[in-house]
Structure formats: C-alpha cells, structure tokens
Amino acid sequence: MKMKLSVLAAAIATLAFAAADMTARAQQASADVAAKLAPTGKLRVGLLMLTYFANEDTATGQITGVMPDLGQELARRLGVPYEGVKIKNPAEMIEGFKAGKLDVTFIGITADRAAAFDYGPVVLDLQTTFLVPAESPIKSIGEVDRPGTRIVVPVRSAQEAKLKGMITQATMLPVPVENPRTAVEMIISGQADVFSHVVPMLVNAQAGLPGSRILPGSYYNVPTAIGYQKGQPDTVVEFCKRFVSDVKQSGFVQKSLDAMGEKAKGVVVAPEL
C-alpha cells in the first residue's frame, strides 16, 4: 500500500512539475511577445484622431473611443503600460511607423500603409458611401459614376484606392480630409458634386450641408485591421490573431462601439473568417 501511495505521490509531483514548467514557458512566451511588440517597455498605440475612432476631451485631455479601448486592452494583456499617440492622418501614421515611434495601430488597409507596417486580422468594417447636396439628382450609388461628376475623396485612403478601380467616368478629387469641412466647402462653392467617405464621417458632414443626403448602401466596407512593426516573429503574429479574435467574439469591440453612440454609426465588428 505504501508502495502504491509512493508511486501516486511521485506521479502527482511529476504532473505538478510539468504544469509549473508549462506555466513558466507560457509566461516566458508572453514576456517575449511583450518585448517584441513593445520594445521600449510601453505599448505606443497610434490613434487616428477621427470621430469614429478616437475623441479627445478638450477639458481633461482624455482620449476615448474604440481605438484607445483596443490599445489599452492589448497593453493590459501584454502586461505593459499603454501610451496613446495622437495621429492626424494616415500619412503621419506611416511616418510614425517608419521612424520607429509607433508599435501598434488599428487602421484601414491600403498598399502604401502595408509597405510601412504589417497587418494582422481585421477588427472592424467601415461602411462607405457618398454624400450629395439637397439639389443633387443622384439618388443611388450606381448613379455617381457619370461624366462631369466630381467626387471629393480623402487622399491616400482606402476609399481612394477602391474608387480608382471602380470609377471610369466621374472625376476624383483627392484632398486631405481629417474633418469634413474641406469637402463641404468644396460642394458649397461648386468645386465638387459628391463627397465619398465612411458613413460616420458623412454623418458629421451633414451638419454643414443642410438637406444633404447619404446615399443608401455601401460600395465598400473598409477593413480596419491591427497593424504592427514589420519583421515580427510568428509568436507575435499569432498573439495578435488570438487577441483580435477574442475581442470580437467576447463582445468587447461591440461594447466599445455601443459606448460611442452615433459617432460610430456605420462602423461594425468585422466577421470572423
């Protein structure tokens, strides 16, 4: 009997040692991932300061929205401090990665951005359509691509990239559009006929263009994915895949979007592939 108890105790000890070893290995792997994703010891998350991504409280300086929520949750899981870095436009995001000033972001996928940093899985989809003034005869997305129609589109954006492959007759006018004011002024002054952007930006633009209409539907759901520095090892790539999948399936992303209210109109959780 004593022999059997001795063997059982040894077996339990062996299992405990193996479990402890596996835990240690997992912790080490996590530490390795944190060191690769956040080489400075803190996670520097590029926040594209658009109303449907991130909003700063002018009184407190606090930045809220789905992007800072995702960045803070990622930093928490890595076990490192979070640092939100305000970014004005996609061009500045690209330069931030090239200069080594950013570790992670969540942004629409385009070729020029993919040349500066790598993408992981898609987190969000941004529904994209057109805004037309009250007097416009255009009633649907299919009526936009006509000779003489001038489309304001954000330069170096996912929308511009998509429209280049779609538009054959209308004229595209790529301009910097960090806020809708530029596009609205171009339509009011007669320099443009249509404004193309993601739905939440078009909702903002409507306030400056009374009677304007957002055309129903979406010609392109802009995929917004996690982005990180190039050359990351497979452990980091897999960690980011698991992170994105979990925050979508757990309801974390949807809860964050719900908290944003109308600012996130047209922003939806991307389906699992």
CSV table of C-alpha atoms in Angstrom, one decimal:
chain,number,residue,atom,x,y,z
A,1,MET,CA,0.0,0.0,0.0
A,2,LYS,CA,2.8,2.3,0.9
A,3,MET,CA,4.5,1.5,-2.4
A,4,LYS,CA,1.3,2.5,-4.3
A,5,LEU,CA,1.0,5.7,-2.3
A,6,SER,CA,4.6,6.5,-3.0
A,7,VAL,CA,4.2,5.9,-6.8
A,8,LEU,CA,1.0,8.1,-6.7
A,9,ALA,CA,2.7,10.9,-4.9
A,10,ALA,CA,5.6,10.7,-7.4
A,11,ALA,CA,3.2,10.9,-10.3
A,12,ILE,CA,1.4,13.9,-8.8
A,13,ALA,CA,4.7,15.6,-8.2
A,14,THR,CA,5.7,14.9,-11.8
A,15,LEU,CA,2.4,16.3,-13.1
A,16,ALA,CA,2.7,19.4,-10.9
A,17,PHE,CA,6.3,20.0,-12.1
A,18,ALA,CA,5.2,19.6,-15.7
A,19,ALA,CA,2.3,22.0,-15.1
A,20,ALA,CA,4.6,24.5,-13.5
A,21,ASP,CA,7.1,24.2,-16.3
A,22,MET,CA,4.3,24.8,-18.9
A,23,THR,CA,3.1,27.8,-17.0
A,24,ALA,CA,6.7,29.2,-16.9
A,25,ARG,CA,7.1,28.6,-20.6
A,26,ALA,CA,3.8,30.4,-21.3
A,27,GLN,CA,4.8,33.3,-19.1
A,28,GLN,CA,8.2,33.5,-20.9
A,29,ALA,CA,6.5,33.4,-24.3
A,30,SER,CA,4.2,36.2,-23.1
A,31,ALA,CA,7.3,38.2,-22.0
A,32,ASP,CA,8.9,37.6,-25.3
A,33,VAL,CA,5.8,38.8,-27.2
A,34,ALA,CA,5.6,41.9,-25.0
A,35,ALA,CA,9.3,42.7,-25.6
A,36,LYS,CA,8.8,42.4,-29.4
A,37,LEU,CA,5.6,44.4,-29.6
A,38,ALA,CA,6.6,47.0,-27.0
A,39,PRO,CA,10.4,47.3,-27.3
A,40,THR,CA,10.5,50.5,-25.2
A,41,GLY,CA,8.7,48.9,-22.3
A,42,LYS,CA,5.4,50.6,-23.1
A,43,LEU,CA,2.9,50.0,-25.9
A,44,ARG,CA,2.8,53.1,-28.2
A,45,VAL,CA,-0.5,52.9,-30.0
A,46,GLY,CA,-1.1,55.2,-33.0
A,47,LEU,CA,-4.6,56.7,-32.6
A,48,LEU,CA,-6.0,58.1,-35.8
A,49,MET,CA,-8.0,61.1,-34.4
A,50,LEU,CA,-11.2,60.7,-36.4
A,51,THR,CA,-14.5,61.0,-34.5
A,52,TYR,CA,-15.4,57.3,-35.2
A,53,PHE,CA,-12.1,56.1,-33.9
A,54,ALA,CA,-10.9,58.3,-31.1
A,55,ASN,CA,-12.1,61.6,-29.4
A,56,GLU,CA,-10.2,63.9,-27.1
A,57,ASP,CA,-11.9,65.7,-24.2
A,58,THR,CA,-10.6,69.2,-24.5
A,59,ALA,CA,-11.1,69.9,-20.8
A,60,THR,CA,-9.3,66.7,-19.5
A,61,GLY,CA,-7.2,65.6,-22.4
A,62,GLN,CA,-8.6,62.1,-22.1
A,63,ILE,CA,-9.0,60.2,-25.3
A,64,THR,CA,-11.9,57.8,-25.6
A,65,GLY,CA,-13.3,55.6,-28.4
A,66,VAL,CA,-12.9,52.1,-29.9
A,67,MET,CA,-9.2,52.6,-30.8
A,68,PRO,CA,-7.9,53.7,-27.4
A,69,ASP,CA,-10.1,50.9,-25.9
A,70,LEU,CA,-8.4,48.3,-28.1
A,71,GLY,CA,-5.0,49.7,-27.4
A,72,GLN,CA,-5.4,49.8,-23.7
A,73,GLU,CA,-6.8,46.2,-23.7
A,74,LEU,CA,-3.9,45.0,-25.8
A,75,ALA,CA,-1.4,46.7,-23.4
A,76,ARG,CA,-3.2,45.1,-20.4
A,77,ARG,CA,-2.8,41.6,-21.9
A,78,LEU,CA,0.8,42.2,-22.6
A,79,GLY,CA,1.4,43.5,-19.1
A,80,VAL,CA,3.0,46.8,-20.2
A,81,PRO,CA,1.9,50.5,-19.8
A,82,TYR,CA,-0.2,52.0,-22.5
A,83,GLU,CA,0.7,55.2,-24.4
A,84,GLY,CA,-1.8,56.6,-26.9
A,85,VAL,CA,-0.1,58.6,-29.7
A,86,LYS,CA,-2.4,61.1,-31.5
A,87,ILE,CA,-2.1,60.9,-35.3
A,88,LYS,CA,-3.7,63.5,-37.6
A,89,ASN,CA,-3.9,61.5,-40.8
A,90,PRO,CA,-2.8,58.2,-42.4
A,91,ALA,CA,0.4,59.8,-43.9
A,92,GLU,CA,1.5,60.7,-40.4
A,93,MET,CA,0.8,57.2,-39.3
A,94,ILE,CA,3.0,55.8,-42.0
A,95,GLU,CA,5.8,58.2,-41.0
A,96,GLY,CA,5.4,57.3,-37.3
A,97,PHE,CA,6.0,53.6,-38.1
A,98,LYS,CA,8.9,54.3,-40.4
A,99,ALA,CA,10.6,56.4,-37.7
A,100,GLY,CA,10.1,53.7,-35.0
A,101,LYS,CA,7.8,55.9,-32.9
A,102,LEU,CA,4.8,53.6,-33.0
A,103,ASP,CA,4.3,49.9,-32.1
A,104,VAL,CA,0.7,49.2,-32.9
A,105,THR,CA,-2.3,50.8,-34.5
A,106,PHE,CA,-5.8,49.9,-35.9
A,107,ILE,CA,-6.4,51.3,-39.3
A,108,GLY,CA,-7.8,50.7,-42.8
A,109,ILE,CA,-5.8,48.5,-45.1
A,110,THR,CA,-4.0,50.2,-48.1
A,111,ALA,CA,-0.9,49.3,-50.1
A,112,ASP,CA,1.2,52.3,-49.0
A,113,ARG,CA,0.5,51.6,-45.4
A,114,ALA,CA,1.3,47.9,-45.9
A,115,ALA,CA,4.7,49.0,-47.2
A,116,ALA,CA,5.4,50.7,-43.9
A,117,PHE,CA,4.0,48.2,-41.4
A,118,ASP,CA,2.4,44.7,-41.3
A,119,TYR,CA,-1.2,44.0,-40.8
A,120,GLY,CA,-2.9,41.3,-38.7
A,121,PRO,CA,-6.6,40.3,-38.8
A,122,VAL,CA,-9.4,42.7,-39.5
A,123,VAL,CA,-11.2,44.1,-36.4
A,124,LEU,CA,-13.8,46.5,-37.9
A,125,ASP,CA,-15.5,47.2,-41.1
A,126,LEU,CA,-16.4,50.8,-42.0
A,127,GLN,CA,-19.3,51.2,-44.4
A,128,THR,CA,-18.6,53.6,-47.2
A,129,THR,CA,-20.9,55.5,-49.5
A,130,PHE,CA,-21.5,59.1,-50.8
A,131,LEU,CA,-23.0,62.4,-49.5
A,132,VAL,CA,-24.8,64.6,-52.0
A,133,PRO,CA,-26.3,68.1,-51.6
A,134,ALA,CA,-30.1,68.5,-51.4
A,135,GLU,CA,-30.4,69.7,-55.0
A,136,SER,CA,-28.4,66.7,-56.5
A,137,PRO,CA,-30.3,64.5,-58.9
A,138,ILE,CA,-28.1,61.5,-57.8
A,139,LYS,CA,-30.3,59.0,-55.8
A,140,SER,CA,-28.1,55.9,-55.6
A,141,ILE,CA,-24.5,54.7,-55.6
A,142,GLY,CA,-24.8,53.4,-59.1
A,143,GLU,CA,-25.6,56.9,-60.4
A,144,VAL,CA,-22.4,58.5,-59.2
A,145,ASP,CA,-20.0,57.3,-61.9
A,146,ARG,CA,-21.1,59.7,-64.7
A,147,PRO,CA,-19.3,62.2,-66.9
A,148,GLY,CA,-19.0,65.5,-65.1
A,149,THR,CA,-19.5,64.2,-61.6
A,150,ARG,CA,-16.7,65.4,-59.3
A,151,ILE,CA,-16.0,63.3,-56.2
A,152,VAL,CA,-14.2,64.6,-53.2
A,153,VAL,CA,-12.3,61.7,-51.6
A,154,PRO,CA,-9.7,61.6,-48.8
A,155,VAL,CA,-6.2,61.3,-50.2
A,156,ARG,CA,-4.2,58.2,-49.6
A,157,SER,CA,-7.3,56.5,-48.1
A,158,ALA,CA,-8.8,53.1,-48.5
A,159,GLN,CA,-11.7,54.8,-50.3
A,160,GLU,CA,-9.4,56.4,-52.8
A,161,ALA,CA,-7.7,53.1,-53.5
A,162,LYS,CA,-11.1,51.4,-54.0
A,163,LEU,CA,-12.6,54.1,-56.2
A,164,LYS,CA,-9.6,54.1,-58.5
A,165,GLY,CA,-10.6,50.6,-59.6
A,166,MET,CA,-14.3,51.5,-59.8
A,167,ILE,CA,-14.7,54.9,-61.3
A,168,THR,CA,-14.5,55.1,-65.1
A,169,GLN,CA,-16.4,58.3,-66.0
A,170,ALA,CA,-16.6,60.6,-63.0
A,171,THR,CA,-13.6,62.7,-61.8
A,172,MET,CA,-11.9,62.1,-58.4
A,173,LEU,CA,-10.6,65.0,-56.3
A,174,PRO,CA,-8.3,63.5,-53.7
A,175,VAL,CA,-7.8,66.0,-50.8
A,176,PRO,CA,-6.7,65.9,-47.2
A,177,VAL,CA,-9.9,65.3,-45.2
A,178,GLU,CA,-9.1,65.0,-41.5
A,179,ASN,CA,-12.6,66.5,-40.9
A,180,PRO,CA,-15.4,67.0,-43.4
A,181,ARG,CA,-15.1,70.8,-43.6
A,182,THR,CA,-12.9,70.8,-46.7
A,183,ALA,CA,-15.3,68.6,-48.6
A,184,VAL,CA,-18.4,70.5,-47.5
A,185,GLU,CA,-16.8,73.8,-48.6
A,186,MET,CA,-15.9,72.4,-52.0
A,187,ILE,CA,-19.5,71.3,-52.5
A,188,ILE,CA,-21.0,74.6,-51.4
A,189,SER,CA,-18.6,76.6,-53.6
A,190,GLY,CA,-19.4,74.4,-56.6
A,191,GLN,CA,-16.0,72.8,-56.9
A,192,ALA,CA,-17.3,69.3,-56.2
A,193,ASP,CA,-20.6,67.4,-56.5
A,194,VAL,CA,-20.2,64.4,-54.2
A,195,PHE,CA,-18.3,63.5,-51.1
A,196,SER,CA,-17.1,59.9,-50.5
A,197,HIS,CA,-16.1,58.7,-47.1
A,198,VAL,CA,-17.1,56.3,-44.4
A,199,VAL,CA,-20.6,56.7,-43.0
A,200,PRO,CA,-19.7,58.2,-39.7
A,201,MET,CA,-17.7,61.0,-41.4
A,202,LEU,CA,-20.6,61.6,-43.8
A,203,VAL,CA,-22.9,62.0,-40.8
A,204,ASN,CA,-20.6,64.7,-39.4
A,205,ALA,CA,-20.5,66.4,-42.8
A,206,GLN,CA,-24.3,66.6,-43.0
A,207,ALA,CA,-24.4,69.2,-40.2
A,208,GLY,CA,-22.6,71.7,-42.5
A,209,LEU,CA,-24.7,70.9,-45.6
A,210,PRO,CA,-28.4,71.3,-44.7
A,211,GLY,CA,-30.7,69.0,-46.7
A,212,SER,CA,-27.8,66.8,-47.9
A,213,ARG,CA,-28.4,63.0,-48.3
A,214,ILE,CA,-26.3,60.0,-47.6
A,215,LEU,CA,-26.8,57.5,-50.4
A,216,PRO,CA,-28.1,54.2,-49.1
A,217,GLY,CA,-25.9,51.1,-49.1
A,218,SER,CA,-22.1,50.7,-49.1
A,219,TYR,CA,-19.9,50.4,-52.1
A,220,TYR,CA,-17.0,49.2,-50.0
A,221,ASN,CA,-16.7,48.1,-46.4
A,222,VAL,CA,-13.2,49.4,-45.4
A,223,PRO,CA,-11.4,46.7,-43.5
A,224,THR,CA,-9.7,48.1,-40.4
A,225,ALA,CA,-7.0,45.8,-39.0
A,226,ILE,CA,-4.4,45.7,-36.3
A,227,GLY,CA,-1.1,46.9,-37.6
A,228,TYR,CA,2.4,46.4,-36.1
A,229,GLN,CA,6.1,46.9,-37.0
A,230,LYS,CA,7.5,44.8,-39.8
A,231,GLY,CA,9.5,41.7,-39.1
A,232,GLN,CA,7.7,40.5,-36.1
A,233,PRO,CA,8.2,36.8,-35.2
A,234,ASP,CA,5.4,34.2,-35.5
A,235,THR,CA,4.8,34.3,-31.8
A,236,VAL,CA,3.7,38.0,-32.1
A,237,VAL,CA,1.7,37.4,-35.2
A,238,GLU,CA,-0.2,34.5,-33.5
A,239,PHE,CA,-0.7,36.6,-30.3
A,240,CYS,CA,-2.3,39.4,-32.4
A,241,LYS,CA,-4.5,36.9,-34.2
A,242,ARG,CA,-5.8,35.5,-30.9
A,243,PHE,CA,-6.2,39.0,-29.5
A,244,VAL,CA,-8.3,40.2,-32.4
A,245,SER,CA,-10.4,37.1,-32.5
A,246,ASP,CA,-11.1,37.2,-28.7
A,247,VAL,CA,-12.1,40.9,-28.5
A,248,LYS,CA,-14.5,40.3,-31.4
A,249,GLN,CA,-16.1,37.1,-30.1
A,250,SER,CA,-16.2,38.2,-26.5
A,251,GLY,CA,-18.3,41.3,-27.3
A,252,PHE,CA,-15.5,43.7,-26.2
A,253,VAL,CA,-15.4,45.6,-29.6
A,254,GLN,CA,-19.2,45.8,-29.9
A,255,LYS,CA,-19.5,47.2,-26.3
A,256,SER,CA,-16.9,49.8,-27.2
A,257,LEU,CA,-18.8,50.8,-30.3
A,258,ASP,CA,-22.1,51.0,-28.4
A,259,ALA,CA,-20.5,53.4,-25.9
A,260,MET,CA,-19.6,55.7,-28.8
A,261,GLY,CA,-23.2,56.0,-29.9
A,262,GLU,CA,-23.9,58.0,-33.1
A,263,LYS,CA,-20.2,58.7,-33.6
A,264,ALA,CA,-19.7,55.1,-34.6
A,265,LYS,CA,-22.7,54.9,-37.0
A,266,GLY,CA,-21.6,52.8,-40.0
A,267,VAL,CA,-18.8,51.1,-38.0
A,268,VAL,CA,-19.4,47.4,-37.5
A,269,VAL,CA,-17.5,44.4,-36.0
A,270,ALA,CA,-15.8,42.5,-38.8
A,271,PRO,CA,-17.0,38.9,-39.2
A,272,GLU,CA,-14.7,36.1,-38.2
A,273,LEU,CA,-13.0,34.5,-41.3
